[in-house]
Structure formats: C-alpha cells, structure tokens
Amino acid sequence: MKLITSISAALLLATGTAHAAPPATLADVAWLQGSWEGEGIEGAPALEAYAPAAGGQMVGHFRQLNKDGTVMFYEIITIVEEGGSLAYRLKHFNADLTGWEEEDKVVSFP
C-alpha cells in the first residue's frame, strides 16, 4: 500500500502548479487528521500523522524507515492558511535529528 506517498503527492501536485492557488481552509484538509501508515521509499515502512488544526495550523510529522527497520529520515510539517488558500511547509531531519535545510529555511509549497 502506498497511501502515504499518495497523500503527500496529492497534496503537492494539487498545489504545485503554476496556476493560482484554489480557495482553501484548514477545514478542507481536516480529513488528514490521524495516522497514516504504508509503503514509502523502496517499499520500506513509512508513517505520516496529523493533529487537529489549532492556532491556525495543522501540524504533522513523517517518518521514513529503511528496509532494515532503521530510520532514514523525518519531516516536521505544518499546513497553514495563507492568502485565502493553504501552504504546506516542512523541514527534513536525519535519524539523529540533524537538519537538512539551513536553520532559518523551510521547504514551502503554496
């Protein structure tokens, strides 16, 4: 099952076009609340989980394992309302929690 990859891809593809972002609110993505498990990179286990929206954000995390069960990487995610639509923001971390992006940088998808 590639549910996690599908969720992330659907969110990114739906918002990653050159077109204007569609009107959206956090209520529109409330269905993401909960824990999603499935096959990630190379079929290894992955987990993505989201808390209910609070404080104008929905927060989540992603964990990708290697095939041997060790952690490949983590992501910390926020979804926020921005300009009448949503922005999906994340930072990547190695298994030892060292970051991929510079300290004051995030990956953001409108």
GROMACS .gro file of C-alpha atoms in nm:
model
  110
    1MET     CA    1   0.000   0.000   0.000
    2LYS     CA    2   0.140   0.336  -0.100
    3LEU     CA    3  -0.110   0.552   0.087
    4ILE     CA    4   0.146   0.782   0.246
    5THR     CA    5   0.325   0.851  -0.078
    6SER     CA    6  -0.012   0.909  -0.242
    7ILE     CA    7  -0.123   1.157   0.027
    8SER     CA    8   0.195   1.361   0.004
    9ALA     CA    9   0.199   1.350  -0.375
   10ALA     CA   10  -0.167   1.451  -0.400
   11LEU     CA   11  -0.112   1.749  -0.172
   12LEU     CA   12   0.198   1.862  -0.356
   13LEU     CA   13   0.065   1.806  -0.707
   14ALA     CA   14  -0.263   1.976  -0.628
   15THR     CA   15  -0.081   2.287  -0.505
   16GLY     CA   16   0.244   2.278  -0.704
   17THR     CA   17   0.111   2.408  -1.036
   18ALA     CA   18   0.172   2.746  -1.197
   19HIS     CA   19  -0.198   2.830  -1.156
   20ALA     CA   20  -0.335   3.046  -0.879
   21ALA     CA   21  -0.387   2.852  -0.557
   22PRO     CA   22  -0.752   2.749  -0.513
   23PRO     CA   23  -0.951   2.885  -0.221
   24ALA     CA   24  -0.898   2.652   0.076
   25THR     CA   25  -0.906   2.643   0.454
   26LEU     CA   26  -0.775   2.409   0.719
   27ALA     CA   27  -1.128   2.268   0.747
   28ASP     CA   28  -1.087   2.140   0.389
   29VAL     CA   29  -0.796   1.916   0.496
   30ALA     CA   30  -0.940   1.803   0.831
   31TRP     CA   31  -0.965   1.451   0.680
   32LEU     CA   32  -0.585   1.425   0.718
   33GLN     CA   33  -0.617   1.407   1.099
   34GLY     CA   34  -0.485   1.080   1.231
   35SER     CA   35  -0.207   0.838   1.148
   36TRP     CA   36  -0.138   0.700   0.801
   37GLU     CA   37   0.093   0.402   0.751
   38GLY     CA   38   0.209   0.228   0.438
   39GLU     CA   39   0.494   0.169   0.200
   40GLY     CA   40   0.731   0.456   0.142
   41ILE     CA   41   1.064   0.474  -0.039
   42GLU     CA   42   1.163   0.138  -0.193
   43GLY     CA   43   0.864  -0.025  -0.021
   44ALA     CA   44   1.002   0.037   0.330
   45PRO     CA   45   0.756   0.131   0.607
   46ALA     CA   46   0.655   0.494   0.641
   47LEU     CA   47   0.421   0.680   0.873
   48GLU     CA   48   0.262   1.024   0.844
   49ALA     CA   49   0.043   1.169   1.119
   50TYR     CA   50  -0.150   1.495   1.161
   51ALA     CA   51  -0.301   1.656   1.470
   52PRO     CA   52  -0.628   1.851   1.452
   53ALA     CA   53  -0.584   2.213   1.346
   54ALA     CA   54  -0.510   2.454   1.631
   55GLY     CA   55  -0.366   2.802   1.643
   56GLY     CA   56  -0.420   2.849   1.270
   57GLN     CA   57  -0.206   2.548   1.176
   58MET     CA   58  -0.228   2.175   1.129
   59VAL     CA   59   0.093   2.010   1.245
   60GLY     CA   60   0.220   1.672   1.135
   61HIS     CA   61   0.522   1.452   1.112
   62PHE     CA   62   0.655   1.192   0.871
   63ARG     CA   63   0.891   0.903   0.940
   64GLN     CA   64   1.059   0.701   0.664
   65LEU     CA   65   1.231   0.379   0.763
   66ASN     CA   66   1.496   0.187   0.572
   67LYS     CA   67   1.424  -0.173   0.472
   68ASP     CA   68   1.627  -0.291   0.775
   69GLY     CA   69   1.395  -0.101   1.012
   70THR     CA   70   1.631   0.186   1.094
   71VAL     CA   71   1.519   0.547   1.046
   72MET     CA   72   1.605   0.700   0.708
   73PHE     CA   73   1.467   1.049   0.785
   74TYR     CA   74   1.192   1.254   0.949
   75GLU     CA   75   0.986   1.553   0.841
   76ILE     CA   76   0.808   1.808   1.060
   77ILE     CA   77   0.513   1.955   0.872
   78THR     CA   78   0.275   2.248   0.911
   79ILE     CA   79  -0.021   2.333   0.693
   80VAL     CA   80  -0.129   2.696   0.729
   81GLU     CA   81  -0.388   2.923   0.576
   82GLU     CA   82  -0.218   3.179   0.355
   83GLY     CA   83  -0.362   3.422   0.102
   84GLY     CA   84  -0.704   3.257   0.101
   85SER     CA   85  -0.551   2.914   0.035
   86LEU     CA   86  -0.309   2.677   0.209
   87ALA     CA   87   0.068   2.645   0.235
   88TYR     CA   88   0.236   2.310   0.312
   89ARG     CA   89   0.566   2.368   0.494
   90LEU     CA   90   0.822   2.116   0.609
   91LYS     CA   91   1.172   2.060   0.737
   92HIS     CA   92   1.371   1.738   0.695
   93PHE     CA   93   1.585   1.572   0.962
   94ASN     CA   94   1.827   1.279   0.961
   95ALA     CA   95   1.778   0.998   1.213
   96ASP     CA   96   2.000   1.186   1.463
   97LEU     CA   97   1.780   1.499   1.419
   98THR     CA   98   2.041   1.698   1.228
   99GLY     CA   99   1.855   1.913   0.978
  100TRP     CA  100   1.876   1.906   0.600
  101GLU     CA  101   1.771   2.267   0.543
  102GLU     CA  102   1.954   2.565   0.688
  103GLU     CA  103   1.832   2.659   1.035
  104ASP     CA  104   1.615   2.950   0.919
  105LYS     CA  105   1.487   2.784   0.596
  106VAL     CA  106   1.182   2.568   0.526
  107VAL     CA  107   1.052   2.391   0.217
  108SER     CA  108   0.717   2.551   0.133
  109PHE     CA  109   0.454   2.457  -0.124
  110PRO     CA  110   0.163   2.700  -0.182
   0.00000   0.00000   0.00000
